[in-house]
Coordinates of C-alpha atoms and ligand atoms in Angstrom, one line a residue:
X1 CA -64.9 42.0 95.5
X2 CA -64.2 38.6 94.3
X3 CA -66.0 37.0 91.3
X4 CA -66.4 33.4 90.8
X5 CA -66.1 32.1 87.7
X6 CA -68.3 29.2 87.0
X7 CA -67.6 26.5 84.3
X8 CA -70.5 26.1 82.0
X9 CA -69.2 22.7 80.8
X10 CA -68.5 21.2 84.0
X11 CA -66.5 17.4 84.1
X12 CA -64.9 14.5 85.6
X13 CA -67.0 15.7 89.2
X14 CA -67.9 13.4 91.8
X15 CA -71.5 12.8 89.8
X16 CA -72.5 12.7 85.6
X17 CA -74.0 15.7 84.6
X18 CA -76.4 16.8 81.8
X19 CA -75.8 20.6 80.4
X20 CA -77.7 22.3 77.4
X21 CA -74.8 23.5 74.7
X22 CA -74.4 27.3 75.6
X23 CA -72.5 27.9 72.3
X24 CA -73.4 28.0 68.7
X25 CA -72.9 25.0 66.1
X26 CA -72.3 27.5 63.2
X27 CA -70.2 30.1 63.9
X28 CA -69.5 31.9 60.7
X29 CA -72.7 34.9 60.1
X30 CA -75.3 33.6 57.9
X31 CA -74.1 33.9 54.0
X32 CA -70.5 33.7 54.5
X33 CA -69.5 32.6 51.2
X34 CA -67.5 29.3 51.4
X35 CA -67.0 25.7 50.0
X36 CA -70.6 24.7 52.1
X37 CA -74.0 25.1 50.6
X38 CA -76.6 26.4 52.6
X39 CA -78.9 24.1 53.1
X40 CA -75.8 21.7 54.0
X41 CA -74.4 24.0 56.8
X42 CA -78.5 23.9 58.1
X43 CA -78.1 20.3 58.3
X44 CA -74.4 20.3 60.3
X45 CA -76.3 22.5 62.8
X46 CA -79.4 20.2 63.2
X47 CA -77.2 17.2 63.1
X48 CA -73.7 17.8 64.0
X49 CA -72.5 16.6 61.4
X50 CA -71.8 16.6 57.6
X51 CA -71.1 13.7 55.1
X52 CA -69.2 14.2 51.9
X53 CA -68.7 11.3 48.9
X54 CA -66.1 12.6 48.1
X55 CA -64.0 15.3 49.1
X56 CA -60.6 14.6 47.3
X57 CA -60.1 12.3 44.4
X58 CA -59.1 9.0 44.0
X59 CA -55.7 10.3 42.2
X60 CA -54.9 11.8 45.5
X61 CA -56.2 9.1 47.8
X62 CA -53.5 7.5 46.4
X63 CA -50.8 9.9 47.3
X64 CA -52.1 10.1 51.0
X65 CA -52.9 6.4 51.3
X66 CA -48.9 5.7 50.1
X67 CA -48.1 8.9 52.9
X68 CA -49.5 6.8 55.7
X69 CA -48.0 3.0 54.6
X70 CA -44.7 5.1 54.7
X71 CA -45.5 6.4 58.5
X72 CA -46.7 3.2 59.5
X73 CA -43.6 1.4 58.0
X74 CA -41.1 3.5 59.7
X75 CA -39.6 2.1 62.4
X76 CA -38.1 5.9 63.4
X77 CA -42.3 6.8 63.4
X78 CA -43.2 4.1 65.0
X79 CA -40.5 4.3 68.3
X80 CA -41.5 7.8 68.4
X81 CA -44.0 9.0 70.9
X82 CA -46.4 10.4 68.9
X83 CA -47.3 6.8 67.8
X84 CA -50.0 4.7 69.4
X85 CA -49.6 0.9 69.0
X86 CA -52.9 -1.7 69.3
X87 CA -52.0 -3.1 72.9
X88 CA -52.8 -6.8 72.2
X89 CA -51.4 -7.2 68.1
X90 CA -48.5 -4.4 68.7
X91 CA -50.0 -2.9 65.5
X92 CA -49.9 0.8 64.7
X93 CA -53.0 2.4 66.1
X94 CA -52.8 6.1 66.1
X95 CA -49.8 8.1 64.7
X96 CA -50.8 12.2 66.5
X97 CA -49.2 15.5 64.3
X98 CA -49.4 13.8 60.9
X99 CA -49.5 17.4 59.7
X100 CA -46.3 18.3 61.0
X101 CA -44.6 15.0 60.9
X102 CA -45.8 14.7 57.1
X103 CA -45.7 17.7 54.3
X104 CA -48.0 15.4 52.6
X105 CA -50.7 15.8 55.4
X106 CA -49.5 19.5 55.9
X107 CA -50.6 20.1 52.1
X108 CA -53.5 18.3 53.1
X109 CA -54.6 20.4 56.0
X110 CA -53.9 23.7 53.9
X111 CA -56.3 22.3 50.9
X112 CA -59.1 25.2 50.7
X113 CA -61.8 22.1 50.9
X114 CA -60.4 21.1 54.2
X115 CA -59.7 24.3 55.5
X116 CA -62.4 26.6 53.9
X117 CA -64.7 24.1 55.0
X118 CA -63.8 24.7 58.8
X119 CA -63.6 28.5 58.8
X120 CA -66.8 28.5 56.8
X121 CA -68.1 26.5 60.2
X122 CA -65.7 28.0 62.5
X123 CA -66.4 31.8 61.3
X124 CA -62.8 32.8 61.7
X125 CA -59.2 31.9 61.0
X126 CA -58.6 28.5 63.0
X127 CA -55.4 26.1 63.5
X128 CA -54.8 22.3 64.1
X129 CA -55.5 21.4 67.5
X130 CA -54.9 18.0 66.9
X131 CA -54.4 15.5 63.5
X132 CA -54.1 11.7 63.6
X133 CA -54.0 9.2 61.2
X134 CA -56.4 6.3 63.5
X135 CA -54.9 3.1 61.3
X136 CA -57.7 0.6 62.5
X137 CA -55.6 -2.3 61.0
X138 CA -58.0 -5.7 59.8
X139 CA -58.0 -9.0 62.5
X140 CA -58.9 -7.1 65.3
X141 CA -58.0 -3.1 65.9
X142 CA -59.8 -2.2 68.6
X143 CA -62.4 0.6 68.8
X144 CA -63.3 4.1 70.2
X145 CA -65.7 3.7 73.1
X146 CA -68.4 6.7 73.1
X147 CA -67.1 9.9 73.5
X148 CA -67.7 13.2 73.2
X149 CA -64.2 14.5 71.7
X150 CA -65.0 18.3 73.4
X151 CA -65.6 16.9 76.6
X152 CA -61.7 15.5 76.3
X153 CA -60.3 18.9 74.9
X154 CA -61.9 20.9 77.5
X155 CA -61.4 19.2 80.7
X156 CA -57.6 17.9 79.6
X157 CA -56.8 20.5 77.3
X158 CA -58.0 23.3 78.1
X159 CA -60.3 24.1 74.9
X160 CA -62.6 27.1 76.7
X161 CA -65.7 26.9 73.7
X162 CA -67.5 24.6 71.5
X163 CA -65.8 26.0 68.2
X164 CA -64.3 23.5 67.3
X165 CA -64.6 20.9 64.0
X166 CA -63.1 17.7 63.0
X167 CA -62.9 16.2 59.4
X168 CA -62.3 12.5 59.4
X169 CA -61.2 11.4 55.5
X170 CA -61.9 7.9 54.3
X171 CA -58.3 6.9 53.0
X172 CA -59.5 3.1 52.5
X173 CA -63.2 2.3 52.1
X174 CA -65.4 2.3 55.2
X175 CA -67.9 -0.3 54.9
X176 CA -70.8 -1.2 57.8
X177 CA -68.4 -3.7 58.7
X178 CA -65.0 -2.2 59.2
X179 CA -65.3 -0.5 62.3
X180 CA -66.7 2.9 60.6
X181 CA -67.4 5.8 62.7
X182 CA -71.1 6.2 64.4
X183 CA -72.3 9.5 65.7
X184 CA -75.6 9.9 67.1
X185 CA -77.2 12.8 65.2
X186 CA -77.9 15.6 67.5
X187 CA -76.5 14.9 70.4
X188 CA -73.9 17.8 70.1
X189 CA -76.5 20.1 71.5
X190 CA -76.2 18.1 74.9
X191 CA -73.1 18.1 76.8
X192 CA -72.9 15.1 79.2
X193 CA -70.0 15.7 82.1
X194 CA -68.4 12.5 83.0
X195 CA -68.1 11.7 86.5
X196 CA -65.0 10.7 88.0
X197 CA -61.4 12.5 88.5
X198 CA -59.1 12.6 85.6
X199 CA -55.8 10.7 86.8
X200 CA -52.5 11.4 86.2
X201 CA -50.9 11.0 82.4
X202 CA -54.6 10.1 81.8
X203 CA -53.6 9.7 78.2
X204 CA -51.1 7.0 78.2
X205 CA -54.2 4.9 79.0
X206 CA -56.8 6.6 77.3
X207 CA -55.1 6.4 73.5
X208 CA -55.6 2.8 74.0
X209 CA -58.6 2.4 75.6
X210 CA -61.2 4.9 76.5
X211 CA -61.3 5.0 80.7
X212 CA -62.1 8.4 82.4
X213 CA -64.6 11.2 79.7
X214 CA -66.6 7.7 79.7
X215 CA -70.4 8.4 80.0
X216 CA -72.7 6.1 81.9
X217 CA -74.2 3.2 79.9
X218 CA -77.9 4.7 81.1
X219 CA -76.8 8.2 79.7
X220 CA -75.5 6.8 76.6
X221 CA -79.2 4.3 76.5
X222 CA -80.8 7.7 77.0
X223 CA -78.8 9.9 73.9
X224 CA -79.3 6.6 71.6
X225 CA -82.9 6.3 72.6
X226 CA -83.3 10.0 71.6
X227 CA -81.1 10.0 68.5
X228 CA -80.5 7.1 67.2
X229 CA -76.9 6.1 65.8
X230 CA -75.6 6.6 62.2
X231 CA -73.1 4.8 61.1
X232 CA -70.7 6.6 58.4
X233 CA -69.6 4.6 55.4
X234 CA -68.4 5.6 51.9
X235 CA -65.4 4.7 49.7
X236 CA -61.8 6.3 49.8
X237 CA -62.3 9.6 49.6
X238 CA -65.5 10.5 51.3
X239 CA -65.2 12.5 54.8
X240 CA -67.3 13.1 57.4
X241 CA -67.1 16.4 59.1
X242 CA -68.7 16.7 62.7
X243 CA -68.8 18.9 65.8
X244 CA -66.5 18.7 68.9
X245 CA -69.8 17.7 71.1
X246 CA -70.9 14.7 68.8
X247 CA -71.7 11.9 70.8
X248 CA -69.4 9.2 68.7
X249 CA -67.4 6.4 68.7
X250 CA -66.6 3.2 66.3
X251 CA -66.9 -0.5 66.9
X252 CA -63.4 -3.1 66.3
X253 CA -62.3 -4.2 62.8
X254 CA -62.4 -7.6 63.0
X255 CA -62.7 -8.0 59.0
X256 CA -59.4 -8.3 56.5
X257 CA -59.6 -4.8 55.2
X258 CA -58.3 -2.0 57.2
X259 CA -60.4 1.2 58.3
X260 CA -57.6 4.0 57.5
X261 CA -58.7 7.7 58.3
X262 CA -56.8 11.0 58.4
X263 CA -58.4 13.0 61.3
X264 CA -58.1 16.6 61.6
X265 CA -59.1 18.8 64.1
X266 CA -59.2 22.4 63.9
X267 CA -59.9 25.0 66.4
X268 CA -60.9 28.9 66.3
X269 CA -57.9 31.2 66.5
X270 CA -60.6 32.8 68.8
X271 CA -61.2 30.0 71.5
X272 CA -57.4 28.8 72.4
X273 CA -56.7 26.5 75.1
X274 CA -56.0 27.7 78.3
X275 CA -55.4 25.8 81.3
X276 CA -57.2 22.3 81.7
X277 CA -60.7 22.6 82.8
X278 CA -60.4 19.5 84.9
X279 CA -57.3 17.7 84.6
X280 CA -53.8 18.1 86.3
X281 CA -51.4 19.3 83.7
X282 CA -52.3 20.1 79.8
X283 CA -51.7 16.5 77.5
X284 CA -48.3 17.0 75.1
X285 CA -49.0 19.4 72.5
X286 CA -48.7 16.5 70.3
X287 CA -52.0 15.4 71.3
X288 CA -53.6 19.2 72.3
X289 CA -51.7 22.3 70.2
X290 CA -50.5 25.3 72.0
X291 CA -49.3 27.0 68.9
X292 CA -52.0 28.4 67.7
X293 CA -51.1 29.7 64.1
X294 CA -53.3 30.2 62.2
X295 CA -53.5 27.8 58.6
X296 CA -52.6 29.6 55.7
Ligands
AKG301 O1 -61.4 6.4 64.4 C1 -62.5 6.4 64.8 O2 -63.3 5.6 64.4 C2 -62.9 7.3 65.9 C3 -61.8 8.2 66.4 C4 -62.2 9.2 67.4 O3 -63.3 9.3 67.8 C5 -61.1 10.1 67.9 O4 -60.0 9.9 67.4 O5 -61.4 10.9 68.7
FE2_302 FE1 -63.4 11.2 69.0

């Protein structure tokens, strides 16, 4: 007898296709103590998200702010290929694996109001699936199109499960100007399959500038219509956490001051990536872990 397996998030087909979420947003049993109120984790199901004013301290925006002028300094960081550079200025864009590049960002990661915060949501042990410091330098950075970031992980990395939660940390102030994140508020509970086939090394291209994962401009009319767009800003410090099926993205900083976040992504130790969903070969584990220890 032969089963079939069918994908329940299926991606980058011939057509765009609209799938109710088939996993929870909270995955930690109801009263699991943690960092997170109640009524706060309520709202990050409803919404998908979770907005902090401040999550570390000035004093130690300092330290992380000085960690990634260093990075973005070094010419050894930048020629190495875990660094993204702005295609038209040359400018630093991305640097991927801050956390293991940097013991700064390591400490970081193991802070129990970063981590407690995602096993609270998570409701197990989890690891870094991905971190990145996203620069978004003044006179022009570009932005990130409209994405959904688990549409990416599963169909080129292999994530199997929504259980997955990303903290994005203010490390210079984000005003409504500075090309600040935008997520529109429940529309993790949709996942939207992009049409078209992922093409090789996908992610050379992609880093840059968003290509295949790209939904429709009627889908994304349709979500805005429904949810309406928020647009995150707070000073240094402040940190958005929001769920891998958040329909988000962030406009270009064409102002003088620069729109620095640490991003870090963190996965269940109990949905690891297997083999892509819909791509050729798995991205670098720079980009997508495959060691899948558990933060400590
Ligand atoms: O930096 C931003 O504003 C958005 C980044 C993002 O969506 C991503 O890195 O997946
Ligand atoms: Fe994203």
């Amino acid at each position: 007898m032969t089963t079939t397996v069918t994908d329940p998030y299926p991606s980058r087909g011939t057509t765009e296709v609209s799938v109710p979420r088939q996993d929870p947003v909270v995955w930690g049993a109801p009263g699991t103590p943690g960092p997170i109120s109640v009524t706060d984790l309520q709202a990050y199901e409803r919404d998908g998200f979770l907005a902090l004013d401040e999550l570390i301290t000035a004093d130690e925006v300092a330290v992380y702010r000085q960690e990634l002028e260093r990075l973005v300094t070094d010419p050894e960081i930048r020629a190495d290929e875990r660094s993204i550079v702005e295609p038209k200025s040359k400018e630093i864009r991305s640097v991927f694996e801050v956390h293991r590049i940097s013991e700064v960002f390591a400490g970081l990661v193991r802070d129990e109001r970063v981590v407690g915060r995602a096993r609270q949501i998570l409701g197990s042990d989890v690891y870094v699936h991905q971190s990145r410091i996203n620069v978004k330098p003044g006179f022009g950075a570009s932005g990130f199109y409209w994405h959904s970031d688990f549409e990416t992980w599963h169909a080129e990395d292999g994530l199997p499960n929504m259980r997955t939660v990303s903290v994005s940390i203010a490390l210079t102030e984000n005003y409504d100007t500075n090309g600040g994140l935008m997520i529109m508020p429940g529309s993790h509970r949709t996942f939207l399959g992009c049409a078209g086939a992922t093409p090789k090394d996908n992610y050379k291209k992609s880093l840059q500038m968003q290509d295949a994962g790209t939904p429709s401009d009627e889908a994304l009319t349709a979500m805005a219509s429904q949810y309406g767009i928020r647009l995150f800003t707070g000073k240094a410090g402040s940190a958005t956490w929001f769920d891998c099926n958040c329909m988000h993205g962030s406009g270009d900083n064409i102002t003088p001051f620069p729109r620095s976040n640490v991003f870090i992504v963190f996965n269940s130790v109990e949905n690891t990536a297997v083999e892509p969903f819909a791509a050729p070969v798995p991205r670098p584990t720079y980009i997508g872990a495959r060691d899948f220890t558990p933060v400590r």
